[in-house]
Short mmCIF file of C-alpha atoms and ligand atoms in Angstrom, two decimals:
data_model
loop_
_atom_site.label_atom_id
_atom_site.label_comp_id
_atom_site.label_asym_id
_atom_site.label_seq_id
_atom_site.Cartn_x
_atom_site.Cartn_y
_atom_site.Cartn_z
CA UNK A 170 117.23 99.28 97.91
CA UNK A 171 120.66 98.41 99.11
CA UNK A 172 123.51 100.29 97.63
CA UNK A 173 126.36 99.24 99.82
CA UNK A 174 128.70 96.63 98.50
CA UNK A 175 128.79 93.31 100.28
CA UNK A 176 131.46 93.31 102.93
CA UNK A 177 133.97 90.55 102.53
CA UNK A 178 133.59 88.18 105.39
CA UNK A 179 134.64 84.62 105.72
CA UNK A 180 131.02 83.59 106.15
CA UNK A 181 129.59 82.08 103.02
CA UNK A 182 126.71 84.13 101.75
CA UNK A 183 123.47 82.54 100.68
CA UNK A 184 123.98 81.14 97.22
CA UNK A 185 121.00 82.87 95.76
CA UNK A 186 121.20 86.13 97.63
CA UNK A 187 120.74 89.25 95.52
CA UNK A 188 123.92 90.64 94.01
CA UNK A 189 124.55 94.23 95.04
CA UNK A 190 123.13 96.54 92.39
CA UNK A 191 125.54 98.68 90.46
CA UNK A 192 125.95 102.31 91.41
CA UNK A 193 124.31 103.43 88.17
CA UNK A 194 120.95 102.06 89.23
CA UNK A 195 120.79 104.54 92.08
CA UNK A 196 121.08 107.50 89.75
CA UNK A 197 117.40 108.08 89.11
CA UNK A 198 115.82 111.31 88.04
CA UNK A 199 112.51 111.86 89.70
CA UNK A 200 109.44 112.61 87.68
CA UNK A 201 108.05 116.10 87.98
CA UNK A 202 104.37 115.90 88.83
CA UNK A 203 101.93 118.82 88.61
CA UNK A 204 102.13 119.40 92.34
CA UNK A 205 105.75 118.53 93.08
CA UNK A 206 106.53 122.09 94.17
CA UNK A 207 103.96 121.86 96.99
CA UNK A 208 105.64 120.77 100.21
CA UNK A 209 103.11 121.84 102.81
CA UNK A 210 100.78 124.65 103.75
CA UNK A 211 103.62 127.10 104.45
CA UNK A 212 102.55 128.37 107.85
CA UNK A 213 104.17 130.29 110.66
CA UNK A 214 104.27 128.50 114.02
CA UNK A 215 101.18 130.53 114.97
CA UNK A 216 99.30 128.99 112.06
CA UNK A 217 99.29 132.07 109.85
CA UNK A 218 99.92 131.61 106.16
CA UNK A 219 103.21 133.00 104.87
CA UNK A 220 102.72 134.92 101.62
CA UNK A 221 105.15 132.48 100.07
CA UNK A 222 105.97 129.26 101.87
CA UNK A 223 106.45 125.54 101.21
CA UNK A 224 105.76 126.15 97.55
CA UNK A 225 102.44 127.86 98.17
CA UNK A 226 101.88 131.39 96.89
CA UNK A 227 98.98 133.55 98.07
CA UNK A 228 95.61 131.91 98.76
CA UNK A 229 96.18 132.87 102.39
CA UNK A 230 92.58 132.57 103.57
CA UNK A 231 92.13 129.07 102.25
CA UNK A 232 95.51 128.00 103.62
CA UNK A 233 94.74 129.34 107.07
CA UNK A 234 91.38 127.60 107.02
CA UNK A 235 93.18 124.38 106.11
CA UNK A 236 95.66 124.93 108.91
CA UNK A 237 92.80 125.11 111.40
CA UNK A 238 91.50 121.86 110.00
CA UNK A 239 94.95 120.28 110.31
CA UNK A 240 95.04 121.31 113.97
CA UNK A 241 91.56 119.89 114.53
CA UNK A 242 92.50 116.62 112.85
CA UNK A 243 95.66 116.37 114.93
CA UNK A 244 93.72 116.93 118.13
CA UNK A 245 91.08 114.47 116.86
CA UNK A 246 88.22 116.92 116.98
CA UNK A 247 87.29 116.88 113.33
CA UNK A 248 86.40 113.28 112.63
CA UNK A 249 83.06 112.79 110.99
CA UNK A 250 83.08 116.27 109.61
CA UNK A 251 83.74 117.56 106.17
CA UNK A 252 85.67 120.39 104.60
CA UNK A 253 84.58 121.50 101.15
CA UNK A 254 87.02 123.37 98.92
CA UNK A 255 85.31 125.33 96.16
CA UNK A 256 86.78 127.60 93.53
CA UNK A 257 87.48 128.05 89.85
CA UNK A 258 89.64 125.53 87.98
CA UNK A 259 93.34 125.91 88.63
CA UNK A 260 93.01 127.86 91.86
CA UNK A 261 94.82 125.25 93.91
CA UNK A 262 92.14 123.05 95.50
CA UNK A 263 93.90 119.80 94.78
CA UNK A 264 97.17 121.40 95.80
CA UNK A 265 95.65 122.46 99.14
CA UNK A 266 94.44 118.94 99.89
CA UNK A 267 97.89 117.55 99.14
CA UNK A 268 99.45 120.17 101.38
CA UNK A 269 97.12 119.08 104.19
CA UNK A 270 98.33 115.53 103.76
CA UNK A 271 101.95 116.75 103.93
CA UNK A 272 101.20 118.65 107.13
CA UNK A 273 99.63 115.63 108.76
CA UNK A 274 102.71 113.52 108.16
CA UNK A 275 103.01 109.91 107.08
CA UNK A 276 101.56 108.40 110.24
CA UNK A 277 98.09 109.78 109.62
CA UNK A 278 96.39 107.85 106.84
CA UNK A 279 95.44 109.96 103.85
CA UNK A 280 93.26 108.32 101.25
CA UNK A 281 92.78 110.36 98.08
CA UNK A 282 90.24 109.50 95.43
CA UNK A 283 88.39 111.14 92.55
CA UNK A 284 84.62 111.22 92.42
CA UNK A 285 84.44 109.19 89.23
CA UNK A 286 86.32 106.28 90.82
CA UNK A 287 83.02 105.03 92.24
CA UNK A 288 81.78 104.04 88.80
CA UNK A 289 83.02 100.53 88.32
CA UNK A 290 81.29 97.55 86.82
CA UNK A 291 82.76 95.21 89.41
CA UNK A 292 82.12 96.93 92.69
CA UNK A 293 79.14 98.78 94.01
CA UNK A 294 79.50 102.55 94.17
CA UNK A 295 78.86 102.65 97.87
CA UNK A 296 81.38 99.86 98.40
CA UNK A 297 84.14 102.00 96.87
CA UNK A 298 83.28 104.82 99.26
CA UNK A 299 83.08 102.50 102.25
CA UNK A 300 86.49 101.06 101.43
CA UNK A 301 88.05 104.51 101.09
CA UNK A 302 86.66 105.40 104.50
CA UNK A 303 88.09 102.23 106.03
CA UNK A 304 91.48 102.92 104.49
CA UNK A 305 91.47 106.33 106.12
CA UNK A 306 91.19 105.00 109.67
CA UNK A 307 94.54 104.04 111.07
CA UNK A 308 95.24 101.74 113.92
CA UNK A 309 98.48 101.93 115.86
CA UNK A 310 99.10 98.64 117.57
CA UNK A 311 101.60 98.31 120.36
CA UNK A 312 102.54 94.80 121.17
CA UNK A 313 105.21 93.28 123.30
CA UNK A 314 106.51 90.28 121.50
CA UNK A 315 109.15 87.69 122.00
CA UNK A 316 111.77 88.29 119.33
CA UNK A 317 115.25 87.39 118.29
CA UNK A 318 116.99 90.58 117.30
CA UNK A 319 120.48 91.35 116.15
CA UNK A 320 122.92 91.95 113.35
CA UNK A 321 123.21 89.00 111.00
CA UNK A 322 126.69 87.56 111.24
CA UNK A 323 125.98 84.35 109.44
CA UNK A 324 123.36 83.13 107.03
CA UNK A 325 124.00 79.58 105.91
CA UNK A 326 121.32 77.40 104.41
CA UNK A 327 121.94 73.70 104.95
CA UNK A 328 120.92 71.55 102.04
CA UNK A 329 119.57 68.04 101.93
CA UNK A 330 118.55 65.60 99.25
CA UNK A 331 115.10 66.38 97.94
CA UNK A 332 112.93 63.50 99.13
CA UNK A 333 110.28 64.17 96.50
CA UNK A 334 112.03 64.32 93.18
CA UNK A 335 115.45 62.78 93.47
CA UNK A 336 116.92 65.67 91.55
CA UNK A 337 118.18 68.82 93.14
CA UNK A 338 118.36 69.70 96.72
CA UNK A 339 116.15 71.49 99.18
CA UNK A 340 117.01 73.63 102.13
CA UNK A 341 116.50 71.61 105.26
CA UNK A 342 117.24 74.35 107.71
CA UNK A 343 119.18 77.57 107.93
CA UNK A 344 121.81 78.64 110.42
CA UNK A 345 121.53 82.30 111.34
CA UNK A 346 123.98 84.09 113.59
CA UNK A 347 122.70 87.17 115.39
CA UNK A 348 124.86 89.65 117.27
CA UNK A 349 123.95 92.34 119.79
CA UNK A 350 126.04 94.56 122.00
CA UNK A 351 125.71 91.96 124.74
CA UNK A 352 126.43 88.77 122.87
CA UNK A 353 125.86 86.49 119.91
CA UNK A 354 123.57 83.58 119.33
CA UNK A 355 123.35 80.97 116.64
CA UNK A 356 119.87 79.90 115.60
CA UNK A 357 118.80 76.91 113.62
CA UNK A 358 115.69 77.91 111.73
CA UNK A 359 112.99 76.49 109.54
CA UNK A 360 113.31 76.80 105.72
CA UNK A 361 110.14 78.91 105.57
CA UNK A 362 111.92 81.53 107.65
CA UNK A 363 114.81 81.33 105.20
CA UNK A 364 112.38 82.07 102.39
CA UNK A 365 111.03 85.06 104.28
CA UNK A 366 114.60 86.28 104.74
CA UNK A 367 115.29 85.98 101.03
CA UNK A 368 112.14 87.92 100.32
CA UNK A 369 113.29 90.73 102.62
CA UNK A 370 116.68 90.56 100.86
CA UNK A 371 118.53 90.07 104.09
CA UNK A 372 122.30 89.72 103.89
CA UNK A 373 125.09 89.55 106.43
CA UNK A 374 125.40 92.89 108.18
CA UNK A 375 121.70 93.71 108.29
CA UNK A 376 119.90 94.25 111.57
CA UNK A 377 116.79 92.10 111.71
CA UNK A 378 114.31 90.68 114.13
CA UNK A 379 112.43 87.43 113.96
CA UNK A 380 109.19 87.06 115.86
CA UNK A 381 109.48 83.98 117.99
CA UNK A 382 105.99 82.59 117.65
CA UNK A 383 105.10 83.52 114.09
CA UNK A 384 108.52 83.37 112.45
CA UNK A 385 107.88 86.70 110.73
CA UNK A 386 111.15 88.34 109.75
CA UNK A 387 111.62 92.08 109.62
CA UNK A 388 114.61 93.99 108.36
CA UNK A 389 115.24 97.04 110.54
CA UNK A 390 118.12 98.44 108.49
CA UNK A 391 121.80 97.98 107.89
CA UNK A 392 124.14 97.88 110.83
CA UNK A 393 125.96 101.20 111.06
CA UNK A 394 129.27 99.38 111.25
CA UNK A 395 128.81 99.02 107.51
CA UNK A 396 127.89 102.66 106.93
CA UNK A 397 129.50 103.98 103.80
CA UNK A 398 130.61 107.48 103.05
CA UNK A 399 128.14 108.20 100.28
CA UNK A 400 126.21 111.40 100.81
CA UNK A 401 123.06 110.25 99.18
CA UNK A 402 121.74 106.82 99.88
CA UNK A 403 118.44 105.15 100.34
CA UNK A 404 119.78 102.79 103.00
CA UNK A 405 118.90 103.33 106.64
CA UNK A 406 121.63 102.59 109.13
CA UNK A 407 120.80 101.45 112.63
CA UNK A 408 122.98 100.85 115.65
CA UNK A 409 123.74 97.39 116.93
CA UNK A 410 120.78 96.36 119.12
CA UNK A 411 121.26 96.40 122.88
CA UNK A 412 120.37 93.63 125.30
CA UNK A 413 120.17 89.93 124.59
CA UNK A 414 119.42 88.41 121.23
CA UNK A 415 116.37 86.68 122.64
CA UNK A 416 114.17 89.23 124.36
CA UNK A 417 110.78 90.83 124.64
CA UNK A 418 110.39 93.90 122.48
CA UNK A 419 107.68 96.48 122.07
CA UNK A 420 106.66 96.63 118.44
CA UNK A 421 104.55 99.40 116.94
CA UNK A 422 102.64 98.68 113.79
CA UNK A 423 100.56 101.11 111.77
CA UNK A 424 97.76 99.55 109.79
CA UNK A 425 94.43 100.79 108.53
CA UNK A 426 91.05 99.18 108.99
CA UNK A 427 91.07 98.69 105.22
CA UNK A 428 94.25 96.59 105.52
CA UNK A 429 92.66 94.48 108.22
CA UNK A 430 89.49 93.95 106.17
CA UNK A 431 91.52 92.90 103.15
CA UNK A 432 93.79 90.61 105.15
CA UNK A 433 90.85 88.88 106.74
CA UNK A 434 88.90 88.56 103.53
CA UNK A 435 91.56 86.28 102.09
CA UNK A 436 90.29 82.73 101.72
CA UNK A 437 92.87 81.28 104.09
CA UNK A 438 91.56 83.64 106.78
CA UNK A 439 90.26 82.50 110.09
CA UNK A 440 93.54 83.03 111.85
CA UNK A 441 93.89 85.36 114.74
CA UNK A 442 93.78 88.92 113.50
CA UNK A 443 97.12 89.83 115.01
CA UNK A 444 99.01 87.09 113.25
CA UNK A 445 97.44 88.02 109.96
CA UNK A 446 98.79 91.50 110.35
CA UNK A 447 102.33 90.34 110.12
CA UNK A 448 101.74 88.92 106.69
CA UNK A 449 99.77 91.77 105.20
CA UNK A 450 99.75 91.41 101.49
CA UNK A 451 98.10 93.12 98.62
CA UNK A 452 95.29 90.74 97.97
CA UNK A 453 93.00 90.64 95.01
CA UNK A 454 89.49 91.88 95.29
CA UNK A 455 87.94 89.26 97.46
CA UNK A 456 84.68 90.27 98.94
CA UNK A 457 84.80 92.37 102.06
CA UNK A 458 81.37 92.06 103.49
CA UNK A 459 79.62 94.26 105.98
CA UNK A 460 79.63 91.31 108.36
CA UNK A 461 83.40 90.99 108.12
CA UNK A 462 83.81 94.72 108.77
CA UNK A 463 81.68 94.41 111.88
CA UNK A 464 83.83 91.53 113.08
CA UNK A 465 87.02 93.45 112.43
CA UNK A 466 85.51 96.40 114.30
CA UNK A 467 84.71 94.18 117.24
CA UNK A 468 88.24 92.83 117.47
CA UNK A 469 89.67 96.31 117.04
CA UNK A 470 87.41 97.63 119.78
CA UNK A 471 88.66 94.86 122.03
CA UNK A 472 92.25 95.86 121.43
CA UNK A 473 91.47 99.52 121.99
CA UNK A 474 89.76 98.69 125.29
CA UNK A 475 92.78 96.67 126.39
CA UNK A 476 95.03 99.60 125.54
CA UNK A 477 96.93 97.58 122.95
CA UNK A 478 95.81 99.64 120.02
CA UNK A 479 95.01 103.25 119.36
CA UNK A 480 92.72 104.54 116.62
CA UNK A 481 94.21 107.26 114.40
CA UNK A 482 91.44 108.84 112.31
CA UNK A 483 92.83 109.98 108.99
CA UNK A 484 91.51 111.84 105.98
CA UNK A 485 89.51 110.86 102.92
CA UNK A 486 89.96 113.31 100.08
CA UNK A 487 87.37 113.20 97.31
CA UNK A 488 88.38 115.40 94.40
CA UNK A 489 85.79 116.43 91.78
CA UNK A 490 83.05 115.55 94.23
CA UNK A 491 80.32 116.72 91.84
CA UNK A 492 80.95 113.48 89.93
CA UNK A 493 79.26 111.52 92.72
CA UNK A 494 75.58 110.82 92.28
CA UNK A 495 72.66 111.09 94.65
CA UNK A 496 73.08 107.54 95.97
CA UNK A 497 76.69 108.21 96.85
CA UNK A 498 75.79 111.48 98.53
CA UNK A 499 73.21 109.93 100.80
CA UNK A 500 75.65 107.15 101.64
CA UNK A 501 78.30 109.76 102.36
CA UNK A 502 75.93 111.38 104.86
CA UNK A 503 75.53 108.07 106.61
CA UNK A 504 79.28 107.38 106.61
CA UNK A 505 79.95 110.80 108.09
CA UNK A 506 77.66 110.05 110.97
CA UNK A 507 79.06 106.60 111.75
CA UNK A 508 80.99 106.44 115.03
CA UNK A 509 84.33 105.61 113.42
CA UNK A 510 84.49 108.22 110.68
CA UNK A 511 87.59 109.93 109.32
CA UNK A 512 87.79 113.56 108.31
CA UNK A 513 86.48 114.19 104.82
CA UNK A 514 87.84 116.79 102.42
CA UNK A 515 85.85 117.45 99.28
CA UNK A 516 86.78 119.61 96.33
CA UNK A 517 84.79 120.85 93.37
CA UNK A 518 84.96 123.58 90.76
CA UNK A 519 81.25 123.63 89.93
CA UNK A 520 78.89 126.48 90.62
CA UNK A 521 75.19 125.65 90.52
CA UNK A 522 74.88 122.26 88.92
CA UNK A 523 72.43 119.41 88.62
CA UNK A 524 72.99 116.68 91.16
CA UNK A 525 73.97 113.56 89.24
CA UNK A 526 71.39 110.83 89.23
CA UNK A 527 68.50 113.28 89.56
CA UNK A 528 66.64 114.98 86.77
CA UNK A 529 65.60 118.22 88.36
CA UNK A 530 67.62 118.84 91.52
CA UNK A 531 69.96 121.76 90.97
CA UNK A 532 72.06 122.72 93.91
CA UNK A 533 75.20 124.71 94.68
CA UNK A 534 78.39 122.84 93.62
CA UNK A 535 76.28 119.91 92.43
CA UNK A 536 76.09 118.72 96.04
CA UNK A 537 72.72 118.08 97.72
CA UNK A 538 71.91 120.64 100.39
CA UNK A 539 71.81 118.12 103.23
CA UNK A 540 75.46 117.22 102.62
CA UNK A 541 76.40 120.87 102.07
CA UNK A 542 74.92 121.58 105.45
CA UNK A 543 77.43 119.22 107.06
CA UNK A 544 80.42 120.88 105.37
CA UNK A 545 82.66 123.74 106.30
CA UNK A 546 83.13 125.53 103.01
CA UNK A 547 86.38 127.22 102.01
CA UNK A 548 86.65 129.20 98.82
CA UNK A 549 89.84 129.51 96.80
CA UNK A 550 90.31 132.89 95.14
CA UNK A 551 91.56 133.82 91.70
CA UNK A 552 95.21 134.84 91.50
CA UNK A 553 96.70 138.21 90.72
CA UNK A 554 99.29 138.61 88.00
CA UNK A 555 102.15 138.82 90.52
CA UNK A 556 101.05 135.62 92.20
CA UNK A 557 100.86 133.77 88.90
CA UNK A 558 104.35 135.02 88.07
CA UNK A 559 105.65 133.64 91.37
CA UNK A 560 104.06 130.23 90.83
CA UNK A 561 105.40 130.07 87.26
CA UNK A 562 108.88 130.91 88.56
CA UNK A 563 108.54 128.15 91.17
CA UNK A 564 107.54 125.66 88.53
CA UNK A 565 110.42 126.74 86.30
CA UNK A 566 112.79 126.07 89.20
CA UNK A 567 111.27 122.67 89.89
CA UNK A 568 111.44 121.69 86.25
CA UNK A 569 114.96 123.09 85.93
CA UNK A 570 114.11 125.67 83.24
CA UNK A 571 115.74 129.04 82.71
CA UNK A 572 113.59 132.01 81.79
CA UNK A 573 114.88 134.85 79.65
CA UNK A 574 114.04 138.53 80.27
CA UNK A 575 110.36 139.36 80.05
CA UNK A 576 109.22 135.74 79.90
CA UNK A 577 107.81 135.70 83.39
CA UNK A 578 105.77 138.85 82.76
CA UNK A 579 104.49 137.39 79.51
CA UNK A 580 103.48 134.11 81.11
CA UNK A 581 101.80 135.90 84.01
CA UNK A 582 99.83 137.90 81.49
CA UNK A 583 98.79 134.69 79.74
CA UNK A 584 97.84 133.20 83.10
CA UNK A 585 95.68 136.17 83.93
CA UNK A 586 93.96 136.01 80.58
CA UNK A 587 93.60 132.23 80.51
CA UNK A 588 94.27 130.41 83.73
CA UNK A 589 97.14 129.68 86.07
CA UNK A 590 97.27 126.14 84.80
CA UNK A 591 97.60 127.31 81.20
CA UNK A 592 100.57 129.50 82.11
CA UNK A 593 102.25 126.60 83.91
CA UNK A 594 101.52 124.24 81.06
CA UNK A 595 103.15 126.52 78.51
CA UNK A 596 106.50 126.15 80.25
CA UNK A 597 107.48 122.68 79.09
CA UNK A 598 106.59 123.00 75.40
CA UNK A 599 108.28 126.39 75.31
CA UNK A 600 111.42 124.84 76.73
CA UNK A 601 111.36 122.21 73.98
CA UNK A 602 111.04 124.93 71.40
CA UNK A 603 113.96 126.87 72.83
CA UNK A 604 115.97 123.64 72.97
CA UNK A 605 115.28 123.07 69.26
CA UNK A 606 116.53 126.56 68.55
CA UNK A 607 119.72 125.69 70.42
CA UNK A 608 119.10 128.00 73.36
CA UNK A 609 119.23 127.00 76.99
CA UNK A 610 116.68 129.48 78.20
CA UNK A 611 113.13 130.28 77.22
CA UNK A 612 112.63 133.59 75.39
CA UNK A 613 109.52 135.68 74.91
CA UNK A 614 109.32 134.58 71.27
CA UNK A 615 108.96 130.95 72.34
CA UNK A 616 105.93 131.85 74.37
CA UNK A 617 104.50 133.82 71.47
CA UNK A 618 104.93 130.87 69.16
CA UNK A 619 103.39 128.54 71.72
CA UNK A 620 100.38 130.80 71.91
CA UNK A 621 99.90 130.43 68.20
CA UNK A 622 100.07 126.66 68.41
CA UNK A 623 97.96 126.14 71.50
CA UNK A 624 94.78 127.69 72.79
CA UNK A 625 93.78 128.33 76.36
CA UNK A 626 90.37 127.15 77.46
CA UNK A 627 88.70 130.57 77.23
CA UNK A 628 89.98 131.34 73.73
CA UNK A 629 88.95 127.91 72.57
CA UNK A 630 85.49 128.43 73.99
CA UNK A 631 85.23 131.76 72.17
CA UNK A 632 86.15 130.10 68.89
CA UNK A 633 83.16 127.88 69.14
CA UNK A 634 80.15 129.62 67.65
CA UNK A 635 76.79 129.90 69.33
CA UNK A 636 75.50 126.99 67.24
CA UNK A 637 78.10 124.77 68.88
CA UNK A 638 80.17 124.45 65.70
CA UNK A 639 83.45 126.06 64.76
CA UNK A 640 83.37 129.52 63.20
CA UNK A 641 86.12 128.68 60.80
CA UNK A 642 84.22 125.96 58.99
CA UNK A 643 82.60 122.61 59.40
CA UNK A 644 83.84 119.82 61.55
N1 ATP B 772 98.78 129.06 95.56
C1 ATP B 772 99.52 128.26 94.78
N2 ATP B 772 100.85 128.21 94.94
C2 ATP B 772 101.59 127.41 94.16
N3 ATP B 772 101.10 126.62 93.22
C3 ATP B 772 99.78 126.61 93.00
C4 ATP B 772 98.92 127.42 93.79
N4 ATP B 772 97.67 127.23 93.37
C5 ATP B 772 97.73 126.33 92.37
N5 ATP B 772 99.00 125.96 92.14
C6 ATP B 772 99.44 125.02 91.10
O1 ATP B 772 98.65 125.27 89.96
C7 ATP B 772 98.24 124.08 89.33
C8 ATP B 772 96.72 123.98 89.32
O2 ATP B 772 96.22 123.86 90.66
P1 ATP B 772 95.22 122.69 91.14
O3 ATP B 772 95.38 121.50 90.29
O4 ATP B 772 95.37 122.52 92.60
O5 ATP B 772 93.84 123.38 90.83
P2 ATP B 772 92.38 122.90 91.20
O6 ATP B 772 91.78 124.00 91.99
O7 ATP B 772 92.40 121.55 91.77
O8 ATP B 772 91.70 122.90 89.76
P3 ATP B 772 90.50 121.98 89.24
O9 ATP B 772 89.24 122.58 89.77
O10 ATP B 772 90.57 122.11 87.74
O11 ATP B 772 90.72 120.59 89.71
C9 ATP B 772 98.89 122.95 90.08
O12 ATP B 772 100.10 122.60 89.46
C10 ATP B 772 99.14 123.57 91.45
O13 ATP B 772 100.19 122.92 92.09
MG1 MG B 773 91.79 119.64 91.13
#
């Protein structure tokens, strides 16, 4: 989003260009998600887990194991293998997987899903898995392309009578001025390019490039001549491009195989794969067939052989993996052994459980033994009272809550008795209660009252009698 005001220039600005948004619209408060305090694995440069780093407390063994996996993924030695995180509910399995994705950075594709996502009435179960795997394989394409690049100095659509309706006018062409350090150039461009520019919300002062043979327009950022003095802004400022306006430029694009499949499954497909990439869009669920995937693979392989593209294997994370059934598990085995497989991270909180889709197969974690055999297994441990206290404090900071004396100890105690998640969850309602009482910090009494209103999982389970009903009376 652009927050800078439009500079006043003599050039007329496109009549239907977006008005600059008011400053108030930039003042957003971000939502606090259950894992927003997790920023990474919190490791020393040697790969050892800090007792308290990047929002992670304790769980050092599991974090170090994950750090090894991160290293292996980065050096591309872990594709086609699987890491299985097991442990009791609330011990940080999901948090660990998210931390791994933070550590890998944004360039490595990370495709998270939950086991139950495979159950859809529209798509086959195995299809959902196959798609997730495709979305986790990145492709970095380096291309040298002929482009026009520069800072927009002029953007004037020329209008003509509409030949079709007699009313109104249409844009016949657009005059675009581009400036670089070396010079300026005025281009007369097709109205479709003008539309693309409107879509990218390009205004005078932006640095853009236009691909010469496809007409694709890309906004690089705002020219730093227009940089404002705000401290916090979502705008990226870029220097005035060097060289001529018309030149050959090396472009790097990151796409996933899933993107390519989707782009080519669109009905108007049939174009060259590279040109389709420029116009990647979220398409509806048109069928991606196995045949199409093979074709995409073939083209991709061609580009890799030519040195144009580089494959970046990413990560598929399947949370609550015990929700998959036996068909999915066998398919997962096959996917893991395919030549272009990403790294797979699985997480489950089950002990011995029946494998879904079978009647009598009970296996550890509800996962068939042949898949278990392919996994490296990492266990997350239960937390001590001090560790729970630290996490609760972290959460209180993230949520902007103040804790009165003794509250932390009390919550840690609750966490030890119930679970870490229960202790964390008590924070927000307790803060509402203290707010109602006109206080700005949470007191021990608030927690006590909360405990009367809400039950933790273990207490609730105890309340249920052995006959499955409630002790206190009938349902
Ligand atoms: N070591 C830790 N340091 C900081 N926060 C943690 C840690 N472990 C867990 N948390 C936080 O505790 C909450 C519960 O953890 P998480 O959701 O990762 O548990 P889980 O193991 O995935 O549980 P489940 O098996 O029920 O899915 C989350 O808000 C998480 O961010
Ligand atoms: Mg979880």
